[in-house]
Short mmCIF file of C-alpha atoms and ligand atoms in Angstrom, two decimals:
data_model
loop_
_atom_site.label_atom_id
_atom_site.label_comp_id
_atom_site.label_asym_id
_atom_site.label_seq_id
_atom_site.Cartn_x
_atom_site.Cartn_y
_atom_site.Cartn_z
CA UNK A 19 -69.24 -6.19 -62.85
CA UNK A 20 -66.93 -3.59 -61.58
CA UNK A 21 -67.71 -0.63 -59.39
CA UNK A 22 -67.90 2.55 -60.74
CA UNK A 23 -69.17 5.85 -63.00
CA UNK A 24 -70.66 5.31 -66.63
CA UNK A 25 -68.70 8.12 -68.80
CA UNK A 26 -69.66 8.92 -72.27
CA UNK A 27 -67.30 10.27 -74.65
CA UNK A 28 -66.68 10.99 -78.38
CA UNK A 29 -68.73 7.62 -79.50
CA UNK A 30 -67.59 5.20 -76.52
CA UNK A 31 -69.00 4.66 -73.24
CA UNK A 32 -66.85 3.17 -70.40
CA UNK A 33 -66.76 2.51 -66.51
CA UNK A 34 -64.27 3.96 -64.22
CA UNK A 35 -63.59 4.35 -60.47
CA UNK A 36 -66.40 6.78 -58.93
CA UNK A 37 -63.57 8.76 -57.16
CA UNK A 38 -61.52 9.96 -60.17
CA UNK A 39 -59.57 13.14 -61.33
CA UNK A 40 -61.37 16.17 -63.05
CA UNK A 41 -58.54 18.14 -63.95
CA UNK A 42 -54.44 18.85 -63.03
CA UNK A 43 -52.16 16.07 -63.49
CA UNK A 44 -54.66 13.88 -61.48
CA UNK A 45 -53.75 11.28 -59.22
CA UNK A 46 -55.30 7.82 -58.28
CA UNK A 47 -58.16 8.53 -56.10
CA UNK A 48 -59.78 5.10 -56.48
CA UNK A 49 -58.50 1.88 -57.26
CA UNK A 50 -57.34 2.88 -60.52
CA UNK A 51 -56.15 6.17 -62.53
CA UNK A 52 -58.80 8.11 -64.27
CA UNK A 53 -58.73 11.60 -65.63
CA UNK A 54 -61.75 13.23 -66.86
CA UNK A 55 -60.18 15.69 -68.54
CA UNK A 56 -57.77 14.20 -70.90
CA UNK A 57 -60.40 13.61 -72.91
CA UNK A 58 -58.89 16.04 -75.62
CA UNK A 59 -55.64 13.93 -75.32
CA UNK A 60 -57.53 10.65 -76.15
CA UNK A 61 -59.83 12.23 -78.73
CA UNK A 62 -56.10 13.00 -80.87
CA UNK A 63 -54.87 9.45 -80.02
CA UNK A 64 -58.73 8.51 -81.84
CA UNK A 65 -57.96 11.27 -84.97
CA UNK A 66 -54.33 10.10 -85.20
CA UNK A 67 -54.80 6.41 -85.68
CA UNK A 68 -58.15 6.71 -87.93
CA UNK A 69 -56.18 8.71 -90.02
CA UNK A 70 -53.97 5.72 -91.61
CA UNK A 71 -55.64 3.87 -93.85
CA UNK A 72 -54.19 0.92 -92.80
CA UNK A 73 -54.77 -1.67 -89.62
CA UNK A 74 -51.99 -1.13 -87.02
CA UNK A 75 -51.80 -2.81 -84.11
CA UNK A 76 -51.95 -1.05 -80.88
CA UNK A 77 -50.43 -1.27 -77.55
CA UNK A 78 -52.12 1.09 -74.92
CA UNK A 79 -49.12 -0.13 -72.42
CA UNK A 80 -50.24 1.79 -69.53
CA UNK A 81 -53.83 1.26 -69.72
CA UNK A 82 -55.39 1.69 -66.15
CA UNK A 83 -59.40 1.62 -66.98
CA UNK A 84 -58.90 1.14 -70.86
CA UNK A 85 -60.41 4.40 -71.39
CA UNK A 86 -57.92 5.10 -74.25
CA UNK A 87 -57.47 1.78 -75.40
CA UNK A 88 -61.62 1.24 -75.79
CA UNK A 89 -61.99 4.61 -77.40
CA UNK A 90 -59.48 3.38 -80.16
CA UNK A 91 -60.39 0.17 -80.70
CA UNK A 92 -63.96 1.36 -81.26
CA UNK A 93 -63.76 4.46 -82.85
CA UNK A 94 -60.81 4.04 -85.06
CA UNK A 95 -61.99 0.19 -86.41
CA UNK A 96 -57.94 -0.15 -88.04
CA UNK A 97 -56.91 -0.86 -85.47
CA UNK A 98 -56.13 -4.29 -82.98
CA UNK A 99 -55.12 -3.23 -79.55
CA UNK A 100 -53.71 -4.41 -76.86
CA UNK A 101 -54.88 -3.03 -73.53
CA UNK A 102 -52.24 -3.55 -70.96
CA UNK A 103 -51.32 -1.82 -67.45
CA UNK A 104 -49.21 -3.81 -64.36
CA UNK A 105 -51.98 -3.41 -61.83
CA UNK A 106 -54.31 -6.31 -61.23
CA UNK A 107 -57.08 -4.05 -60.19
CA UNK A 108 -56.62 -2.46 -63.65
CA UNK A 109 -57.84 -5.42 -65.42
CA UNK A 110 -61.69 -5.60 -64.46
CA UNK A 111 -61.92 -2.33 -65.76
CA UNK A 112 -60.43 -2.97 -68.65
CA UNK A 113 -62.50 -6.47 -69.58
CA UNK A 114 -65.63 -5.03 -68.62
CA UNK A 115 -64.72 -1.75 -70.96
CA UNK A 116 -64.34 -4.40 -73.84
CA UNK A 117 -67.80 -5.70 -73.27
CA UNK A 118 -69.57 -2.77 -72.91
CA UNK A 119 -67.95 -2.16 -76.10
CA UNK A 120 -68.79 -5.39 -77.78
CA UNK A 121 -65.17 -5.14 -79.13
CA UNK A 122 -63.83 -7.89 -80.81
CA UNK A 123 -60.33 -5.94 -81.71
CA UNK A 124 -59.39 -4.99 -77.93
CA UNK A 125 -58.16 -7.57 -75.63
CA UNK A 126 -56.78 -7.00 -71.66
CA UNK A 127 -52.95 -7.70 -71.10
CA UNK A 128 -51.78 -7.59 -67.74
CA UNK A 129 -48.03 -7.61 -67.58
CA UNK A 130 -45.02 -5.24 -66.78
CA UNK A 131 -44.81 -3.34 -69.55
CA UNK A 132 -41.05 -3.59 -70.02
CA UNK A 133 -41.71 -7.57 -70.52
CA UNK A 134 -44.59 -7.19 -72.37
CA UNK A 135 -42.63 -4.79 -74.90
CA UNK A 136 -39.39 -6.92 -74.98
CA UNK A 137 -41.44 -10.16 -76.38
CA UNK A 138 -43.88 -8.70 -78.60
CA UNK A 139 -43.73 -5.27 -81.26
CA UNK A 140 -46.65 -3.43 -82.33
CA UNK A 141 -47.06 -0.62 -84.93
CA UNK A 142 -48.15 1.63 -82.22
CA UNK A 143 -47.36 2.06 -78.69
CA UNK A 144 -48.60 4.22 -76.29
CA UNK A 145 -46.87 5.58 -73.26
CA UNK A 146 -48.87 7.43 -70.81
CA UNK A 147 -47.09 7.59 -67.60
CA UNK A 148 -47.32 9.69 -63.96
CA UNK A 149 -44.83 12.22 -64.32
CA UNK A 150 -42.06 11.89 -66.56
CA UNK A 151 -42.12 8.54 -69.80
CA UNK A 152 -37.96 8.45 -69.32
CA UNK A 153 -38.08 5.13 -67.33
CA UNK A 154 -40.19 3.59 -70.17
CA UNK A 155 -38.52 5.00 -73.11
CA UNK A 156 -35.76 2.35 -73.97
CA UNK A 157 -38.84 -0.84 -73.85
CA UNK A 158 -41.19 1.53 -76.34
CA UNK A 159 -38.62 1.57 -78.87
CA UNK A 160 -37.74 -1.94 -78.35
CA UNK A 161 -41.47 -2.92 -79.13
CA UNK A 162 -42.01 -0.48 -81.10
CA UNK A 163 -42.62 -2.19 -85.14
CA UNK A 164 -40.21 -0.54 -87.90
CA UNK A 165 -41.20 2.37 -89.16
CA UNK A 166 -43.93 2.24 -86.14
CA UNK A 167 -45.09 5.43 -83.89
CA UNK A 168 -44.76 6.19 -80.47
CA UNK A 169 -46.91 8.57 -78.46
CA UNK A 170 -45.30 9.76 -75.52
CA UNK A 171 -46.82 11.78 -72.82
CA UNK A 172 -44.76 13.67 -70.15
CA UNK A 173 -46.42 15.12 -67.00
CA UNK A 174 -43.42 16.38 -65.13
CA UNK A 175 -43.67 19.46 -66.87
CA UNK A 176 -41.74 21.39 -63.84
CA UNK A 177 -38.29 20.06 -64.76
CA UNK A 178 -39.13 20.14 -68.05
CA UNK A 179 -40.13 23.78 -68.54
CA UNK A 180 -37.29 25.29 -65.86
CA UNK A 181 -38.98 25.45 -62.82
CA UNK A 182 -37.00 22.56 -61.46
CA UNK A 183 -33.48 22.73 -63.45
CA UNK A 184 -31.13 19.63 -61.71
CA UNK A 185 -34.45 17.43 -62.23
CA UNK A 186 -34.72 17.88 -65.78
CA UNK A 187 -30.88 17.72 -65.70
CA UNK A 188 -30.73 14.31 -64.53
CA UNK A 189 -33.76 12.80 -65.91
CA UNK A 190 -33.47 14.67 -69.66
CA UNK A 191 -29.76 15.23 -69.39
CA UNK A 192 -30.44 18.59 -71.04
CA UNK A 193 -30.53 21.96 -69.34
CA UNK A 194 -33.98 23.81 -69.19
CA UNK A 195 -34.82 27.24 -69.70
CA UNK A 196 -36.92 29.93 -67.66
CA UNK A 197 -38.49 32.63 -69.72
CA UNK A 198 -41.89 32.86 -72.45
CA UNK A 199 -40.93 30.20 -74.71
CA UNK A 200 -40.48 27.81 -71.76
CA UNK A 201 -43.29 25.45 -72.62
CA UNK A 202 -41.71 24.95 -76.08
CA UNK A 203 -38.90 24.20 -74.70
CA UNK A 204 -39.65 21.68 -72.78
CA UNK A 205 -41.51 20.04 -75.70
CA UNK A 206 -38.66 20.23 -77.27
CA UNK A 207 -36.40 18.61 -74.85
CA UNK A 208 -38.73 15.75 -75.18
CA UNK A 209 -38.54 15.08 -78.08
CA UNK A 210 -35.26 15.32 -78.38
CA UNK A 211 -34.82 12.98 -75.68
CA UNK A 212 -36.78 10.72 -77.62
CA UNK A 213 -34.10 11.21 -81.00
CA UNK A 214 -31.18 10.73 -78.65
CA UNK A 215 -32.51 7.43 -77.23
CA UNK A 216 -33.16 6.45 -80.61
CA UNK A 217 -30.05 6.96 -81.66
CA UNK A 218 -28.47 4.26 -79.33
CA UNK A 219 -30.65 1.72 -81.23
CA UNK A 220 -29.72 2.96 -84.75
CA UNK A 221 -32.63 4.71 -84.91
CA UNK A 222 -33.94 8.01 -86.07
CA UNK A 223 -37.54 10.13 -85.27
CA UNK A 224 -39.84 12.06 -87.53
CA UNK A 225 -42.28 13.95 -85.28
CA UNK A 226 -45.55 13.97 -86.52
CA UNK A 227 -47.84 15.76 -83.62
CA UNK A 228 -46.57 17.23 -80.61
CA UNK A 229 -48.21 19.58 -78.43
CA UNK A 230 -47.94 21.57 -75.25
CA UNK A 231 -51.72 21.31 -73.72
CA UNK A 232 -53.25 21.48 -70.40
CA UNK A 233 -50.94 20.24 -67.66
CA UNK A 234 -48.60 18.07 -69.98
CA UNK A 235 -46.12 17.81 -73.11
CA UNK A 236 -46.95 14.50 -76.06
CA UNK A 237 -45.35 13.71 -78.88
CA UNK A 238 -46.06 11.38 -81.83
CA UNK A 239 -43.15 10.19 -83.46
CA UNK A 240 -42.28 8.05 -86.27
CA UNK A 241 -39.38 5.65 -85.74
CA UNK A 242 -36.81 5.28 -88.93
CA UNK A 243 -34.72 2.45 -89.26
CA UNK A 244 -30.92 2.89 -90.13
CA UNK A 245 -27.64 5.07 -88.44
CA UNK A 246 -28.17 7.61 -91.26
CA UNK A 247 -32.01 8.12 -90.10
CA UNK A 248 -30.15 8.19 -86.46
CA UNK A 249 -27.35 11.15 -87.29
CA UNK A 250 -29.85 12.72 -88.92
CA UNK A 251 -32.05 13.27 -86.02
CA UNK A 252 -29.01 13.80 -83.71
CA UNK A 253 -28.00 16.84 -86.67
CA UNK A 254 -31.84 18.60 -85.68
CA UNK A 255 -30.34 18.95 -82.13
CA UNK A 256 -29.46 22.45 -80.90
CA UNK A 257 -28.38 24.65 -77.80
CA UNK A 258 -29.38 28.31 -76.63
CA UNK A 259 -28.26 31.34 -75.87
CA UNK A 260 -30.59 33.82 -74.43
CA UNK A 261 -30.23 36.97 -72.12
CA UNK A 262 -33.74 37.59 -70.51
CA UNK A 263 -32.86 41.30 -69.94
CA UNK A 264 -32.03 42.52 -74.09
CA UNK A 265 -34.61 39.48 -75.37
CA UNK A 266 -31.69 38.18 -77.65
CA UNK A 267 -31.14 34.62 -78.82
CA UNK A 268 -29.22 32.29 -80.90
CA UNK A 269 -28.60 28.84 -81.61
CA UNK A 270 -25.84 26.27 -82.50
CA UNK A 271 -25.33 22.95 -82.87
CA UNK A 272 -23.01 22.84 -80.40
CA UNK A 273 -23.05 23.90 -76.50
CA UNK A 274 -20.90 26.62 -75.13
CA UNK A 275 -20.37 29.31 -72.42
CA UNK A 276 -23.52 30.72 -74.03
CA UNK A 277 -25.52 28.43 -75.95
CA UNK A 278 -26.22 26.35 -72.37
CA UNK A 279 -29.33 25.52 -73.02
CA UNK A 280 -30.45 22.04 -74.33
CA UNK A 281 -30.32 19.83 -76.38
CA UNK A 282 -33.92 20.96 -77.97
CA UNK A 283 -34.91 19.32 -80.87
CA UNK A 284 -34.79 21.87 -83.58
CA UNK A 285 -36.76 20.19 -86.56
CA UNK A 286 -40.25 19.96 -87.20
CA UNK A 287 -42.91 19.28 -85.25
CA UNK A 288 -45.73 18.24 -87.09
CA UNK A 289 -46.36 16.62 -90.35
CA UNK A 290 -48.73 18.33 -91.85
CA UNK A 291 -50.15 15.65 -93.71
CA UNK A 292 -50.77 13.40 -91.88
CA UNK A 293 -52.51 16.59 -89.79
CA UNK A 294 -54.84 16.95 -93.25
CA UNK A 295 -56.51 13.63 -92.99
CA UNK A 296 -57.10 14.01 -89.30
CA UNK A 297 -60.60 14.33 -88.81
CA UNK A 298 -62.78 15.90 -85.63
CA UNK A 299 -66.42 14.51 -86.31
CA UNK A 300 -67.52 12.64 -83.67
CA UNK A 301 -64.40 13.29 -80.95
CA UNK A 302 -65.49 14.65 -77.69
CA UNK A 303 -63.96 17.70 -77.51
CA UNK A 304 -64.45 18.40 -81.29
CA UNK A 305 -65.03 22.10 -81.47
CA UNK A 306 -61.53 22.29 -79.46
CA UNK A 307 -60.04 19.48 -81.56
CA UNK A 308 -61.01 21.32 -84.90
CA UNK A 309 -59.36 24.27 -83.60
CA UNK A 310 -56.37 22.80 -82.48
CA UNK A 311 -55.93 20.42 -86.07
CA UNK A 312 -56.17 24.47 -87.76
CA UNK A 313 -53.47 26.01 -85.08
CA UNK A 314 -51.41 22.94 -85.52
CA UNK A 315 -51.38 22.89 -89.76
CA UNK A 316 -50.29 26.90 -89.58
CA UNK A 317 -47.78 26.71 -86.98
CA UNK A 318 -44.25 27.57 -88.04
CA UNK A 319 -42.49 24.33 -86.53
CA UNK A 320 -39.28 24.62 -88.12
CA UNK A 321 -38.26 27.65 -86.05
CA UNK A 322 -37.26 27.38 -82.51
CA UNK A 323 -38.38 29.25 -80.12
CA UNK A 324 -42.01 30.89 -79.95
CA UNK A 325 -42.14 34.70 -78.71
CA UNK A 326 -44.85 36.05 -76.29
CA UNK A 327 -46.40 39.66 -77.09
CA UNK A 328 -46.08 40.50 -73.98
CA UNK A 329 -42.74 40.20 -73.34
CA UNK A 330 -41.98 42.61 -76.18
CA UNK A 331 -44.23 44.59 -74.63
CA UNK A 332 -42.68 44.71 -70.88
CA UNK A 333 -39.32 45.06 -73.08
CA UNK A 334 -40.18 48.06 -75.05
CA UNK A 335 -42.57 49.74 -72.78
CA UNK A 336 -44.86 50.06 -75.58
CA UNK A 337 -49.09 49.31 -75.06
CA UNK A 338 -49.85 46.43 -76.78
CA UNK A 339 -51.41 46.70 -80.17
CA UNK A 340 -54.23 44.13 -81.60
CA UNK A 341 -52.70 41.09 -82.06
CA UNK A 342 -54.00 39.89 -85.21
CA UNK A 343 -53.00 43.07 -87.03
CA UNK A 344 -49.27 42.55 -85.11
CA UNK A 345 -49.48 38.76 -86.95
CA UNK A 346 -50.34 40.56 -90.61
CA UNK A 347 -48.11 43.16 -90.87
CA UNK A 348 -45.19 40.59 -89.51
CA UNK A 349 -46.02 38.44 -92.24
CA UNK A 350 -45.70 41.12 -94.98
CA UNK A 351 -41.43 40.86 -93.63
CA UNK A 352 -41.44 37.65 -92.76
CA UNK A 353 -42.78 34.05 -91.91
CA UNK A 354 -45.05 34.56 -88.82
CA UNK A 355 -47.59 32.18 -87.32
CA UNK A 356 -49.44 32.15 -83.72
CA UNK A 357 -48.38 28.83 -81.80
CA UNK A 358 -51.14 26.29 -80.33
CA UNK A 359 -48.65 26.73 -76.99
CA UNK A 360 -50.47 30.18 -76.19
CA UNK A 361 -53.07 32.83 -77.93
CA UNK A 362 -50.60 35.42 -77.61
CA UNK A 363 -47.49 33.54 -78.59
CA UNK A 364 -46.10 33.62 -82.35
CA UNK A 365 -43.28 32.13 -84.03
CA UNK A 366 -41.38 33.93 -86.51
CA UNK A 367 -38.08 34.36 -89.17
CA UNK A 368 -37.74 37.78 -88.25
CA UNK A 369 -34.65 38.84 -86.27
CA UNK A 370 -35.59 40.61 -82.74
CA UNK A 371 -34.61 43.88 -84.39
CA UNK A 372 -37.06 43.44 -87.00
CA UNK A 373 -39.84 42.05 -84.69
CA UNK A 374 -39.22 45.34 -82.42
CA UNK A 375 -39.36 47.58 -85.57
CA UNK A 376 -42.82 46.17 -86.54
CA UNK A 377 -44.31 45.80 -82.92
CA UNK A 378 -43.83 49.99 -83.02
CA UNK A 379 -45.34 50.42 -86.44
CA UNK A 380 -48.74 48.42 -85.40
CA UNK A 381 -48.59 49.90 -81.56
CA UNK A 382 -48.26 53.71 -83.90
CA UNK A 383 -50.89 52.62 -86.18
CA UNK A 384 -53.20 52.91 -82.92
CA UNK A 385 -52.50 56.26 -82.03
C1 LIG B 22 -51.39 7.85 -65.73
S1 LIG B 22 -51.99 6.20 -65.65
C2 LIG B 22 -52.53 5.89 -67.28
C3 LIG B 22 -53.82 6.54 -67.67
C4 LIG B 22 -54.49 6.02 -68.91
N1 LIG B 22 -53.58 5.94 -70.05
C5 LIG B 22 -55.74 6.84 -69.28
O1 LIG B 22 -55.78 7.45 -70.40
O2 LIG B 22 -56.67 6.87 -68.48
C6 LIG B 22 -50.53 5.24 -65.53
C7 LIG B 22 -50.77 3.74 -65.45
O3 LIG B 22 -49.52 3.09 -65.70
C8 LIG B 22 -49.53 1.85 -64.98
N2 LIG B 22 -48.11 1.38 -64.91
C9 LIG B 22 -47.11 1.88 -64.16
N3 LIG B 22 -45.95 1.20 -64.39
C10 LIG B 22 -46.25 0.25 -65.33
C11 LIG B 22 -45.47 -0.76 -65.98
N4 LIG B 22 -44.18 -0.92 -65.71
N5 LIG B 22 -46.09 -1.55 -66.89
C12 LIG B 22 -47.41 -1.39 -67.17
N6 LIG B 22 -48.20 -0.46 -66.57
C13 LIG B 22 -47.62 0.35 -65.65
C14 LIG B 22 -50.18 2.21 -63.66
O4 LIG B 22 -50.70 1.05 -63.04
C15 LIG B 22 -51.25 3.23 -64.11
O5 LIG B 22 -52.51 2.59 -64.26
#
């Protein structure tokens, strides 16, 4: 038996270290890493992998209690996974998880994950790291099945998002950007961080969830075999201009005196069908989980960056107007959606001009 907390959630129950994170990025207070609140986080690992309707095997590679690993293996039953984290003190947890569990698809695995991943592949691998998944990136495609999925989570959302420029510089090798639309674009850098690894193996990405949530930035990709799958991805990549005082942008493919920020990966984000079969019963979180799955299927995703209301606001020195009516009347010009990344944050085809010449039609409407 192992020392410790009972926690219940979505349909698993599962011991952890008494002392243990509530919230933030969290950090190891007991033996081993727990964080309440990324239950949301494990409840979409749960909806992504019941979705297929096919077994895959799993590798949780950086398991510390098995939380994740135990909620998959028991509440999506397709799956065989492989619970695995470096620290010896991770492993009780982990075998007394399975028990408690009575799972007979989950077994412990306690080796360095770069080892573990160079001998064996698995149609799914998990990478769930403190602070930033570069370090583990080039063994999780290495282990990762063809055609498999990686889910990637970064926590060094500083660099990532602009606060800390020369870090994301030399861990990303892409320049970040300050501003509204920073947390997209540090999702974005991600993942296309992810395609540009890829591409070194011959490999390209299809992103099939990735979200901005909480205190981090994770990505589900699909890995496609072949150099043409490769260029392809490396063709989605694009650099930004943007001048924080007029609130204009544009893109290229290629980086310039202007267009300095980036790489971003300028595809899609989602795939929304995969979103479809996704299903919320049961999860922990579920009333937040149903409303993310509905955010996530009407998000605009092939349109870089997202817009904040309130920056059009500050810009035009115009009050507000209800935001839902701002939404409508954009969409009678133009593709508009609201972004899971904020509640007042929309994406858009509309050119700034065009965005400003609607924001003061709905802001007169009010008058
Ligand atoms: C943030 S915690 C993981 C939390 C866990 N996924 C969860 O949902 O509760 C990171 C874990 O990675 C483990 N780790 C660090 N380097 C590793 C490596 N090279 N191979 C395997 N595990 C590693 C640490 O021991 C730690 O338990």
């Amino acid at each position: 038996m192992v020392d410790g907390t009972l926690i219940n959630e979505g349909q698993t129950s599962f011991i952890v270290p008494k002392d243990h994170s509530a919230g933030g990025p969290g950090k190891i207070l007991g033996s081993v890493f727990f964080n309440e609140q990324m239950a949301f986080n494990r409840d979409v690992s749960v909806m992504f992998l019941r979705a297929f309707d096919r077994e895959l095997t799993v590798c949780d590679a950086m398991a510390a209690t098995g939380s994740r690993s135990v909620r998959i293996a028991n509440e999506a039953p397709n799956t065989v996974v492989t619970a695995n984290d470096i620290s010896t003190y991770a492993i009780p947890y982990i075998e007394e998880n399975i028990r408690l569990n009575k799972l007979d698809n989950c077994s412990a695995s306690n080796r360095n994950l770069h080892s573990l991943l160079a001998e064996n592949v698995f149609d799914y691998i998990d990478i769930d790291p403190f602070g930033s998944p570069m370090p583990f990136l080039h063994s999780s495609i290495i282990g990762c099945r063809r055609n498999g999925y990686l889910a990637i989570t970064a926590t060094d959302t500083a660099p990532l998002a602009g606060a800390h420029r020369q870090k994301c510089e030399r861990r990303y090798q892409c320049r970040p950007l300050r501003g509204p639309m920073c947390h997209e674009a540090g999702l974005r850098i991600l993942i296309g961080t992810i395609a540009r690894e890829a591409a070194k193996f011959d490999k390209g990405i299809r992103p099939m969830l990735s979200m901005s949530s909480d205190h981090y930035f994770r990505t589900y990709v699909q890995m496609r075999d072949g150099a043409g799958k490769a260029d392809e991805s490396l063709g989605e990549l694009i650099y930004m201009a943007y001048d924080p005082i007029t609130l204009e942008r544009s893109y290229s493919k290629e980086p310039d005196k202007d267009h300095k920020y980036g790489p971003f990966w300028g595809g899609k984000l989602f795939d929304v069908e995969h979103l479809q079969k996704m299903d919320p019963s049961g999860t922990a979180a579920e009333k937040r989980c149903t409303k993310m799955l509905s955010l996530w299927k009407q998000e605009i995703d092939d349109i870089p960056l997202m817009y904040e209301i309130s920056e059009i606001s500050s810009h035009l020195k115009i009050t507000t107007p209800p935001f839902e009516r701002f939404i409508e009347r954009m969409n009678e010009y133009g593709r508009t959606s609201r972004t899971h990344i904020s509640p007042t944050g929309f994406k858009t085809e509309l050119s700034l001009n065009e965005i400003f010449s609607v924001y003061k039609e709905v802001a007169g409407e009010m008058r």
